[in-house]
Each structure stands twice: as C-alpha cells, then as structure tokens.
mmCIF file of C-alpha atoms and ligand atoms in Angstrom:
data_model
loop_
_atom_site.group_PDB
_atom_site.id
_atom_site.type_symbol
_atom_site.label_atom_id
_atom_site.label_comp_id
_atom_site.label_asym_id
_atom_site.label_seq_id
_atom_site.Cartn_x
_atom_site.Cartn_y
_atom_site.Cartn_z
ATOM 1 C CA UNK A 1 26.180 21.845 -9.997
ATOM 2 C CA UNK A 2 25.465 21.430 -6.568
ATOM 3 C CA UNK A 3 23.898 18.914 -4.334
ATOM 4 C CA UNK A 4 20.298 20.769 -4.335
ATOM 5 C CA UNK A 5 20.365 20.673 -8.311
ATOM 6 C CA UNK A 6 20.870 16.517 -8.105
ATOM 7 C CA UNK A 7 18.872 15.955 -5.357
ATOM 8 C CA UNK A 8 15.825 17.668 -7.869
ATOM 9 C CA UNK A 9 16.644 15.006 -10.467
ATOM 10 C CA UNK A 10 15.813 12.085 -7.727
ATOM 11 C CA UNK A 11 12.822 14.427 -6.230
ATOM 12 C CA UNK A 12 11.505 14.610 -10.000
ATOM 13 C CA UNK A 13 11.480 10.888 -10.970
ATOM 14 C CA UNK A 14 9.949 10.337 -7.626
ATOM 15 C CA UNK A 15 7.173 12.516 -8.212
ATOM 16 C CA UNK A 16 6.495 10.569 -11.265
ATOM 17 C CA UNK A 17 5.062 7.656 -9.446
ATOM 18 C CA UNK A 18 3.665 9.358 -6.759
ATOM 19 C CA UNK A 19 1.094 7.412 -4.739
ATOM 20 C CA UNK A 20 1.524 4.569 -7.063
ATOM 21 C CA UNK A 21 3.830 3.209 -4.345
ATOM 22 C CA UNK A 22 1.293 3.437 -1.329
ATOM 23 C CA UNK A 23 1.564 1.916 0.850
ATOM 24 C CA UNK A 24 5.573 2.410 0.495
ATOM 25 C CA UNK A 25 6.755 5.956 -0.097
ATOM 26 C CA UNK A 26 7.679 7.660 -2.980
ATOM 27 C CA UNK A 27 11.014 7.572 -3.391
ATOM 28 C CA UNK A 28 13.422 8.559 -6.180
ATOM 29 C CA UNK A 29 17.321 8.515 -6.395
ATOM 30 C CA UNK A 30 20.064 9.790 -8.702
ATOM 31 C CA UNK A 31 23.581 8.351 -9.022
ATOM 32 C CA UNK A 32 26.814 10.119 -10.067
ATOM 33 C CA UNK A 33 30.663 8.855 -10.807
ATOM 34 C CA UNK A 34 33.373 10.881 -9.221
ATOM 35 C CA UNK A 35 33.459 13.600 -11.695
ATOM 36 C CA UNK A 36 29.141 14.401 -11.372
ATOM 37 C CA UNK A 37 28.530 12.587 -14.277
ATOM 38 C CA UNK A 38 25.138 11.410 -14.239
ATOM 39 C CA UNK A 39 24.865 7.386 -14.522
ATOM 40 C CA UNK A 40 21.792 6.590 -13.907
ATOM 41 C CA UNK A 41 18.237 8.120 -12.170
ATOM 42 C CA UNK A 42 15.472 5.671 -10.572
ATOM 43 C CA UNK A 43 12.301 5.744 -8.544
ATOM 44 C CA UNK A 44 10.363 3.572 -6.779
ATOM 45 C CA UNK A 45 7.117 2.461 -9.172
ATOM 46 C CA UNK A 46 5.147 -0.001 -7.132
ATOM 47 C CA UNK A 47 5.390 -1.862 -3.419
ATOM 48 C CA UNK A 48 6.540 -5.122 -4.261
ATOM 49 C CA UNK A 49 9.400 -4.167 -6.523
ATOM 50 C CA UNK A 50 12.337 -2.743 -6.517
ATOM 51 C CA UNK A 51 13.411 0.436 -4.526
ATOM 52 C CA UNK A 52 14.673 3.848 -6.024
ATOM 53 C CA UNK A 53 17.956 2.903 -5.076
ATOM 54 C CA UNK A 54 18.113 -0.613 -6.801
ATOM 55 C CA UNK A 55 16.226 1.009 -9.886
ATOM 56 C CA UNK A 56 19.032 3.636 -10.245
ATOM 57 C CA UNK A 57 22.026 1.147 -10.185
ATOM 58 C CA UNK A 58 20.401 -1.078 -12.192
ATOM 59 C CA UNK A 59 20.208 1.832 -15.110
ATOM 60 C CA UNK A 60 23.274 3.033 -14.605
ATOM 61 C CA UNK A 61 24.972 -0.722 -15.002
ATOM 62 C CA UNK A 62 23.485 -1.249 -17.791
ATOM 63 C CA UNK A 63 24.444 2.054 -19.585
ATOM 64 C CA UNK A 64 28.112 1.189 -18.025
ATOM 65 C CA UNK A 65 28.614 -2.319 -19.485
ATOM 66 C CA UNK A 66 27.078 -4.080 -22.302
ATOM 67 C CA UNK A 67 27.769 -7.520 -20.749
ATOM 68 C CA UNK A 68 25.796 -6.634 -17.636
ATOM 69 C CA UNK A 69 22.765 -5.869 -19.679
ATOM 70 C CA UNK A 70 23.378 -8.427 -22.902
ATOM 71 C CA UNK A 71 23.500 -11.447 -20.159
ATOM 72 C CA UNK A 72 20.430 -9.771 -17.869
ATOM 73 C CA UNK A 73 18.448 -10.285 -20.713
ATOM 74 C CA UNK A 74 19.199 -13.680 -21.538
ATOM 75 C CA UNK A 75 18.915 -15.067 -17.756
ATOM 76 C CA UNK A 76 15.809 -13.190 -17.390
ATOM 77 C CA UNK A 77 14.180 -14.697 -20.610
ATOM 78 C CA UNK A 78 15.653 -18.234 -19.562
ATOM 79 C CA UNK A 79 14.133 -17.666 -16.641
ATOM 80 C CA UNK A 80 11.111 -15.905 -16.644
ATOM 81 C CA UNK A 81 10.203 -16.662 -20.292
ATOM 82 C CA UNK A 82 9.961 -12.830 -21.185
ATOM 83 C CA UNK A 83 12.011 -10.661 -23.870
ATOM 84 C CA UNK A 84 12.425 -7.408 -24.144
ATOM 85 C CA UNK A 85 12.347 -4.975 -26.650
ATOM 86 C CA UNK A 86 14.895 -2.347 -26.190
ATOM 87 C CA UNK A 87 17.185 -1.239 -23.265
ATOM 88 C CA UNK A 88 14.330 1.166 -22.418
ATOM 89 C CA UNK A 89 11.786 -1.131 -21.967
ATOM 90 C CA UNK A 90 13.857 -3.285 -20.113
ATOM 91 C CA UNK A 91 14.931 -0.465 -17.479
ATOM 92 C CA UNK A 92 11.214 0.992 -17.311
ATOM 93 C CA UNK A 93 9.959 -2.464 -16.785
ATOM 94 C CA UNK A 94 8.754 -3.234 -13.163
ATOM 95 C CA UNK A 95 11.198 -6.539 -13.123
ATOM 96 C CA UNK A 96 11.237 -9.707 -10.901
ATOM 97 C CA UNK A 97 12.754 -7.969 -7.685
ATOM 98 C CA UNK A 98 14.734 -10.750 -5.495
ATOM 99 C CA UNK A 99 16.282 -11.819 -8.815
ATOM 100 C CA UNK A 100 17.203 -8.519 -10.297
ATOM 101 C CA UNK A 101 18.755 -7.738 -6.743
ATOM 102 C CA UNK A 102 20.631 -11.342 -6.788
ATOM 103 C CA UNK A 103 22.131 -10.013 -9.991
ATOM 104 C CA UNK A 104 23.316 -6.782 -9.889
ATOM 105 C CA UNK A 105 25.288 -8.037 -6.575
ATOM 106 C CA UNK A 106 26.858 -11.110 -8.458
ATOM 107 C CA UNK A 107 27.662 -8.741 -11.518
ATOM 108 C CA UNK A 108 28.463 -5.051 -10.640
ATOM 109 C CA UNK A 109 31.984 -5.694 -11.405
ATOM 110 C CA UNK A 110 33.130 -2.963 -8.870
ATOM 111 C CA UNK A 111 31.790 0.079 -11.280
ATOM 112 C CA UNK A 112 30.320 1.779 -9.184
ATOM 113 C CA UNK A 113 33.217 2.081 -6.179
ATOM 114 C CA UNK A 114 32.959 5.978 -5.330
ATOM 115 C CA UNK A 115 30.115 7.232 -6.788
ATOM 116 C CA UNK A 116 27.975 9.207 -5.051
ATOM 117 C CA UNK A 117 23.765 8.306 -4.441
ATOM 118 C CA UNK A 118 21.221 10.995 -4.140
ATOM 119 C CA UNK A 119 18.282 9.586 -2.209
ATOM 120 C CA UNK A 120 15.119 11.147 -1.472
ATOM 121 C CA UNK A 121 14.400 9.452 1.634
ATOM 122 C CA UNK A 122 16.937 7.740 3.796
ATOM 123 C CA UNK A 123 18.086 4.394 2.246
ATOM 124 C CA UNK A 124 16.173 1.413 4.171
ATOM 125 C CA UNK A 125 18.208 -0.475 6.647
ATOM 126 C CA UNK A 126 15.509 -3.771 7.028
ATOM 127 C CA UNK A 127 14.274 -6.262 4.441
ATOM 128 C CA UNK A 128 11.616 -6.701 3.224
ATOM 129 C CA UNK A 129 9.769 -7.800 -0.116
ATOM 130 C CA UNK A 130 13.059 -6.165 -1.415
ATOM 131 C CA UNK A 131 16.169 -6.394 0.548
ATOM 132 C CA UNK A 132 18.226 -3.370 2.302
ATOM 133 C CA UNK A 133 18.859 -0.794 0.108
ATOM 134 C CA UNK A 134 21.585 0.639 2.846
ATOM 135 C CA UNK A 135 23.383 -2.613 2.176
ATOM 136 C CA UNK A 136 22.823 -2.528 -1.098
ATOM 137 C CA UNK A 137 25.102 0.940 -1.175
ATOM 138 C CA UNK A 138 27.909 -0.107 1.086
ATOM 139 C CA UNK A 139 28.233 -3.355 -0.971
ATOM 140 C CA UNK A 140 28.821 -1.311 -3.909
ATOM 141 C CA UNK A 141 31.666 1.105 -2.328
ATOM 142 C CA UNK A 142 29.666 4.049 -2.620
ATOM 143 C CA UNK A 143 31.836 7.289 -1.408
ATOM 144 C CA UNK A 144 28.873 9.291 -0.412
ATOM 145 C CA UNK A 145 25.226 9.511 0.099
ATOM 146 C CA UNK A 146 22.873 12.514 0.190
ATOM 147 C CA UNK A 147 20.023 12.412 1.343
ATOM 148 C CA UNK A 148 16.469 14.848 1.662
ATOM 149 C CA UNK A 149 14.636 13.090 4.488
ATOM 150 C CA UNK A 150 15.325 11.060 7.544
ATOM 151 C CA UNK A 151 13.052 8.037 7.732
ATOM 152 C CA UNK A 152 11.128 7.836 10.797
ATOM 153 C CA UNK A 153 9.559 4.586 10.038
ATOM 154 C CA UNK A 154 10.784 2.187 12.755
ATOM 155 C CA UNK A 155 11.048 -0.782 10.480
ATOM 156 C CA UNK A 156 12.743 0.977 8.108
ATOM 157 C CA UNK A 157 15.029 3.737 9.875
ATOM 158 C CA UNK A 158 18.715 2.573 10.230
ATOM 159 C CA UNK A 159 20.051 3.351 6.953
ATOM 160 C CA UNK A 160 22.443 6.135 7.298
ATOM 161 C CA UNK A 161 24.123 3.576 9.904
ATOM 162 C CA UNK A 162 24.928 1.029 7.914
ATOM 163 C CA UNK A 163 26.313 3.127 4.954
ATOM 164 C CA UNK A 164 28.588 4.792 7.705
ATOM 165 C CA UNK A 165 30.006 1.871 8.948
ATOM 166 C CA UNK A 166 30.395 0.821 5.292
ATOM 167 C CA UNK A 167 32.749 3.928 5.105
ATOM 168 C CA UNK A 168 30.823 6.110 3.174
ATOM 169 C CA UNK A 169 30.000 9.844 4.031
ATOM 170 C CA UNK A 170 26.645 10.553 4.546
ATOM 171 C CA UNK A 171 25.132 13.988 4.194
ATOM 172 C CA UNK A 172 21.477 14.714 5.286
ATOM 173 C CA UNK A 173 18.306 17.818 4.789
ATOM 174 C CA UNK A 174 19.528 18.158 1.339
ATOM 175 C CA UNK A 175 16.379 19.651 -0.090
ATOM 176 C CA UNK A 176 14.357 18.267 3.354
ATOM 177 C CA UNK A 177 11.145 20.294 2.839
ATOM 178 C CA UNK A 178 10.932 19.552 -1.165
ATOM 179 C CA UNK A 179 11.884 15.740 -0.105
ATOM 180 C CA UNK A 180 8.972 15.685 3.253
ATOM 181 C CA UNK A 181 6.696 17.043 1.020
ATOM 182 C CA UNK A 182 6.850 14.124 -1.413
ATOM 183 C CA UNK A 183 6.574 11.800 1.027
ATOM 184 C CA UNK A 184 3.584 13.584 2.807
ATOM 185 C CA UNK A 185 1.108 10.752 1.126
ATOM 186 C CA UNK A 186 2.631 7.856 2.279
ATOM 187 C CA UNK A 187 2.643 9.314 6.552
ATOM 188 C CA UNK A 188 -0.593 10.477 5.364
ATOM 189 C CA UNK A 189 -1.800 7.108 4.459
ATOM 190 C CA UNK A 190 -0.354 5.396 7.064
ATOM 191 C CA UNK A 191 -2.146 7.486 10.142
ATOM 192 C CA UNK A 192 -5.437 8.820 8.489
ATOM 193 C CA UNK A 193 -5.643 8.305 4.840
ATOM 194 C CA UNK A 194 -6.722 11.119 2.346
ATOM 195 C CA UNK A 195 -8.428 11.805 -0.694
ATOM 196 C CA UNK A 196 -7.867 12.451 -4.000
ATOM 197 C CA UNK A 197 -10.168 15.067 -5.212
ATOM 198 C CA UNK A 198 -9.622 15.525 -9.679
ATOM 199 C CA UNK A 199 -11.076 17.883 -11.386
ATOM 200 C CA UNK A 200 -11.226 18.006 -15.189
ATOM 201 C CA UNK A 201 -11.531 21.708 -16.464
ATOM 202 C CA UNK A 202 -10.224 23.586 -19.125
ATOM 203 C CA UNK A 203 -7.686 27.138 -18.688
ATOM 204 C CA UNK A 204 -11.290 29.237 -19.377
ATOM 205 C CA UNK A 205 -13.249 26.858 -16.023
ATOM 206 C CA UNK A 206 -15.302 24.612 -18.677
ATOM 207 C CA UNK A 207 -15.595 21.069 -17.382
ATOM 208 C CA UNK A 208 -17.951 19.590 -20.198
ATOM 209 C CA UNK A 209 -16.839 17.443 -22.502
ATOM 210 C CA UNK A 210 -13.796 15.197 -22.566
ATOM 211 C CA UNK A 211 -10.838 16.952 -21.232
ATOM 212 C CA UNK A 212 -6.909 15.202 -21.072
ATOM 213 C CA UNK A 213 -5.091 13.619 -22.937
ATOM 214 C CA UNK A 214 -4.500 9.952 -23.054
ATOM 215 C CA UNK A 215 -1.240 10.264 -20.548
ATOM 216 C CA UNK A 216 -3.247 12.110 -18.196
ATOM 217 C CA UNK A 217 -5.862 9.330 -18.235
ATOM 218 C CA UNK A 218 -3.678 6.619 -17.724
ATOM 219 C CA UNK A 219 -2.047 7.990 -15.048
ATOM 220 C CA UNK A 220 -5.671 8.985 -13.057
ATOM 221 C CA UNK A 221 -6.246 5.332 -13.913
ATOM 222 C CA UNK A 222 -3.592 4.150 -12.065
ATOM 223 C CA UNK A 223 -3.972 6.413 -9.513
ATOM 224 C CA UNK A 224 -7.835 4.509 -8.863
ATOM 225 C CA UNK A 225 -5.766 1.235 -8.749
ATOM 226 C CA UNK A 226 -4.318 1.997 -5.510
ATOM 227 C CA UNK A 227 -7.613 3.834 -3.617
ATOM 228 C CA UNK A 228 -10.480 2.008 -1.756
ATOM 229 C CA UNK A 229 -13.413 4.141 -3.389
ATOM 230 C CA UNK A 230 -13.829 6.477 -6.238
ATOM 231 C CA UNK A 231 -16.918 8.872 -5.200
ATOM 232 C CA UNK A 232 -19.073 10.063 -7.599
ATOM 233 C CA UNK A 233 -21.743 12.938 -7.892
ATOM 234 C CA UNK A 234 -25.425 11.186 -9.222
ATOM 235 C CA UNK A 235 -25.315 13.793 -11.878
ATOM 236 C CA UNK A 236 -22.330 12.250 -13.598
ATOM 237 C CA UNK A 237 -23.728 8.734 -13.153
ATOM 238 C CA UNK A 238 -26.727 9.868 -15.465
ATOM 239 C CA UNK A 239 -24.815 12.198 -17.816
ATOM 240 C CA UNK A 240 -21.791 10.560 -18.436
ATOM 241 C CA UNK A 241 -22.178 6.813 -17.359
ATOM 242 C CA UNK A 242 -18.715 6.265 -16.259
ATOM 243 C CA UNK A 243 -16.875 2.664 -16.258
ATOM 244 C CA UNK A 244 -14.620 4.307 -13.324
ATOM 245 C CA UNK A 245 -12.457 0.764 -14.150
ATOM 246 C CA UNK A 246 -8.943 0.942 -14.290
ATOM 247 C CA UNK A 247 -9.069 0.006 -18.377
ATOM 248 C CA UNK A 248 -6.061 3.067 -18.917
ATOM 249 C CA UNK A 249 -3.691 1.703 -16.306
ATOM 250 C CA UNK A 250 -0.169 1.374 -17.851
ATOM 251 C CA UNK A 251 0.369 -1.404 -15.426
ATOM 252 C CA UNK A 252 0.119 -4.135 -17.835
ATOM 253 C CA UNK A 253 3.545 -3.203 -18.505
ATOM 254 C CA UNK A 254 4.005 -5.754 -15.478
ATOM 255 C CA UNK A 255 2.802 -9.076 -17.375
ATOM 256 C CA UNK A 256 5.389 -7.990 -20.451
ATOM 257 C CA UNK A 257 7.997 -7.854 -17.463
ATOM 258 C CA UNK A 258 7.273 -11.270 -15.879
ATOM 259 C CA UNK A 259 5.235 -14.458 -16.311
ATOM 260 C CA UNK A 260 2.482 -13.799 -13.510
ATOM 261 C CA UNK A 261 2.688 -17.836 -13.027
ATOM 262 C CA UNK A 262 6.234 -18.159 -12.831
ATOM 263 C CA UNK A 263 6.887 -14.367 -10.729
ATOM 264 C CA UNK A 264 4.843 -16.199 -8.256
ATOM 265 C CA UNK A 265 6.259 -19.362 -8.011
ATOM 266 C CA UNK A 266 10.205 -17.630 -7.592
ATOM 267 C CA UNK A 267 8.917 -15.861 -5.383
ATOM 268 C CA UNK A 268 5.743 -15.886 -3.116
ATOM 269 C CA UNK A 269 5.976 -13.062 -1.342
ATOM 270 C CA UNK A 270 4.995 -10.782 -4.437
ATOM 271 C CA UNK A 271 0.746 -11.116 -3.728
ATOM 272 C CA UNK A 272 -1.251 -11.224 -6.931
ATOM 273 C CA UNK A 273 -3.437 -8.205 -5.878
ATOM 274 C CA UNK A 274 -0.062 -6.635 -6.937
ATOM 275 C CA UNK A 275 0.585 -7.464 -10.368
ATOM 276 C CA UNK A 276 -2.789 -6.426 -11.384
ATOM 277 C CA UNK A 277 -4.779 -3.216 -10.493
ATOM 278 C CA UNK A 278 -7.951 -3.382 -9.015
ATOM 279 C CA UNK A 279 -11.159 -1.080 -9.881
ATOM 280 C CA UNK A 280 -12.304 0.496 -6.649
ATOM 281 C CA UNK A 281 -15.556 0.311 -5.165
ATOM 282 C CA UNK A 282 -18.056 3.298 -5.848
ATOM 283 C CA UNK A 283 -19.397 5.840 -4.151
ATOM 284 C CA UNK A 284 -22.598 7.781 -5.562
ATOM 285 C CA UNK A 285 -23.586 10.465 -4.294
ATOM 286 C CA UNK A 286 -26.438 12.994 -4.832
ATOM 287 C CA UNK A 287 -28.803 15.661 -2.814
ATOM 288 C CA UNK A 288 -30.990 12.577 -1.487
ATOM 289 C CA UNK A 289 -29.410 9.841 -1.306
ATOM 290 C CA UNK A 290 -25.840 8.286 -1.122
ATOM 291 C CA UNK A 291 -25.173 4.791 -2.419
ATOM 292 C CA UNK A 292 -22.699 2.309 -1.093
ATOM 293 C CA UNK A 293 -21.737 5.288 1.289
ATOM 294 C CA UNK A 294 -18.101 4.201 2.674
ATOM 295 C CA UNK A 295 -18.791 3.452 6.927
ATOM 296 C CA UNK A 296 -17.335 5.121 9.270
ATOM 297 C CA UNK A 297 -13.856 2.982 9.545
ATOM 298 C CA UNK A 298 -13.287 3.367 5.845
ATOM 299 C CA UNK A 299 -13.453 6.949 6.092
ATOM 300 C CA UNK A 300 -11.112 7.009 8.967
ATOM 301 C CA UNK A 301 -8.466 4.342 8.102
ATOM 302 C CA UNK A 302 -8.589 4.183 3.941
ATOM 303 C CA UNK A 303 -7.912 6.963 1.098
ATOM 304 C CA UNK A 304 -10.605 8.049 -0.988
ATOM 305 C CA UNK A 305 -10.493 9.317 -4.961
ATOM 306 C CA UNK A 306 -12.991 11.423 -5.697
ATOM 307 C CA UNK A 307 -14.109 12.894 -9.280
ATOM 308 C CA UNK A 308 -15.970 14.688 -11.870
ATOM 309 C CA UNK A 309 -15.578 12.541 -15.166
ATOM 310 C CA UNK A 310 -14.555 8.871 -15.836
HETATM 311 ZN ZN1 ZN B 401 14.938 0.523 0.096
#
C-alpha cells in the first residue's frame, strides 16, 4: 500500500459529509500504527464539532483500549445525561466537542506515539470552536503526517509548522488535485457561493414519480439544512406540493448525542442554529412570475439548492 491508496480512505469519508460542513471544509483523515495497520478513519460532519483529525483518534482509541471507551461512556452520560447504544453509535455520534477533546488528551495513554495521520487538508494550526488539530498531533507523538492540500485560509494555515517542530515528518500534494477538489465547495462558498442543482431521474431519463431511496433522501435533506433557498419550478408546486422541510435530515442523531440544554450551557460557543437544521426559504419560479425571488446580494454572497421533486 502506498500513501495515495490511504490518503483515498480519508478523501472517501470526507466526501461523505460533503457540504454538510459549510461553512468549514470537508475534511477527512485516516490513521495508521507503524506497521500500516489501519486504526481508525474520521471526517469532519458538521462546523461546530469535532475535526477529521479528532474524529479519527477518537475511533481508533476506542478500538485500542476498552478502558478509554468503557469510562467515555460513563463521564459522558454523568455528564451530559445521554447513553449510548453501541460503540458505533457512539463513534458516529456528533459528540460534545471541547469535552471529547479534554478527554482524549487526559486519556490517550501514549497509543498512538508513531503512527502516522493522513489528512485531507492541512491540519489547523488556530482554535477555534474546536481547538488545534496540529497540536492535537504533536501532543500525541505522531511520526508522520501526509497530507493532500495546503490550507490557504489565513486563520487556519500554520499547521504543518507546528507538527514539525513537534518532530514529526510532514509530507505534502499527496493526492493534491483529488484533495482541492473536495474542498472546492467550501473556497467556493466562501468567495461567491454556488448552487446545488438535483435532479431526480431514472437510468432510461424518466423523472415522474418518486425516485431514491430513503438514504438518498435524507442526505438531499440535509444537504437543504445548510443552503439559504431551495428554488422551485411553479409546475412542481402544483403537481407535487412539496414540504421542501428538512423532515429526512439524519441530524437528530445530534439530540441522542447531547442534551441541547446542557451542550449549551458547557459550552456556549456551540449556537443553537447548529444543533438543529433549518428549512430554507423558497424560491418559485415559473414563465410569469417568480415568488420570493432571492435579491441581488443573496445571489452574490449565499448558495442556492435548486430542484425538481421534494
Ligand atoms: Zn482542525
């Protein structure tokens, strides 16, 4: 295996929650123990919580020691008043992020000393709602990090920096144009904004009817949970009378992480437009007339979603 083939694994769990980060990046990362074992894989899921990095050492410590994970749980239910099922739900949960960080750098126990990160995008050198996932790294003894893209974010840049004065090797443009391309969105956002433009059809060009599954659903759902305005054609309006809510977001997955109440109170700089997505504003449009048309600054500044059927 080579570094291309891990860097993939990071590049494909960040593609998983791609623009369900705006306005952070999507980011994904892949960690591996001297030999190449794999040990864990994370991405970034939402802005707010915890980077790709943190995500990824948080799976693999749990998968490396049963004490880490056994007394997780308990603080976190102490704590937060929330249980969890299974080890999977607790990794794929979007967890309480200052306190999840506080933890894995009072308990990592040294198990991670010279393994090797694969990061998508350079590891961020500033804190934020999360704290530096550069320093993160170094305080774990990492022996190297790869990574696809430089970040060119001023706030954020820095990152290679402080791993190499934490004495690990850092190796960059590992995969860059796979790893620019995923986080195309999030410059994209950031300057101009875009749109999303879905289309429902079937392999034969029908788009009557109700097409997708129940994943794909969800997932458009939660896509509309991070845009300013779905647009809509008048025809569909009267044919189809779409909700265009957010109903089929997954994020609920958020309030069986943490108590809203108590998430807020540990730690304020989580906003509550976070934990819960938000139906955008519509757009109708047909041959006459246009309805709640988005002004001019929206369409220059904000991201639009645009579709055929709710
Ligand atoms: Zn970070």
């Amino acid at each position: 295996m080579n570094d291309e083939f891990y860097m993939d694994l990071a590049l494909r769990a960040a593609w998983r929650y791609q623009a369900l980060t705006l306005p952070n990046p999507a980011v994904g990362c892949a960690l591996l123990d001297k030999s190449g074992r794999v040990l864990g894989i994370g991405a970034h899921k939402k802005a707010g919580f915890l980077h790709a990095e943190a995500n990824a050492v948080f799976a693999a410590l749990c998968d490396l020691d049963a004490n880490f994970v056994q007394d997780f749980a308990c603080e976190y239910a102490r704590k937060f008043g929330v249980k969890f099922q299974n080890l999977e739900a607790l990794k794929s949960a979007l967890l309480q992020p200052s306190f999840t960080y506080d933890f894995i750098l009072n308990r990592h126990g040294g198990l991670l000393r010279g393994a090797c990160a694969y990061v998508t995008l350079e590891p961020c050198a500033h804190r934020g709602k999360t704290p530096s996932c550069a320093e993160l790294l170094a305080e774990l003894s990492l022996s190297r990090v790869v990574i696809g893209a430089r970040d060119t974010n001023a706030q954020a840049a820095g990152g290679a920096e402080i791993l190499r004065r934490g004495g690990i090797e850092v190796k960059f443009d590992v995969c860059s144009a796979a790893a620019e391309e995923l986080a195309e969105p999030f410059y994209l956002a950031r300057e101009s904004g875009f749109c999303f433009i879905k289309i429902n059809a079937t392999l034969n060009g029908a788009v009557h009817g109700r097409i997708g599954s129940e994943k794909q659903r969800a997932f458009v759902h939660e896509l509309r949970g991070v845009c300013d305005y779905v647009g809509v054609g008048g025809q569909t309006v009267r044919a189809d009378r779409p909700t265009l809510d957010v109903r089929a977001a997954k994020f609920d997955e958020i309030s069986a992480s943490a108590g809203r109440a108590d998430m807020l109170a540990l730690d304020a700089r989580v906003a509550p437009q976070n934990l819960k997505p938000r139906a955008p504003d519509v757009w109708i449009y047909s041959r006459r007339n246009s309805y709640n048309k988005p002004n001019s600054n929206f369409t220059r500044k904000r991201k639009m979603y645009s579709e055929c059927v709710c």
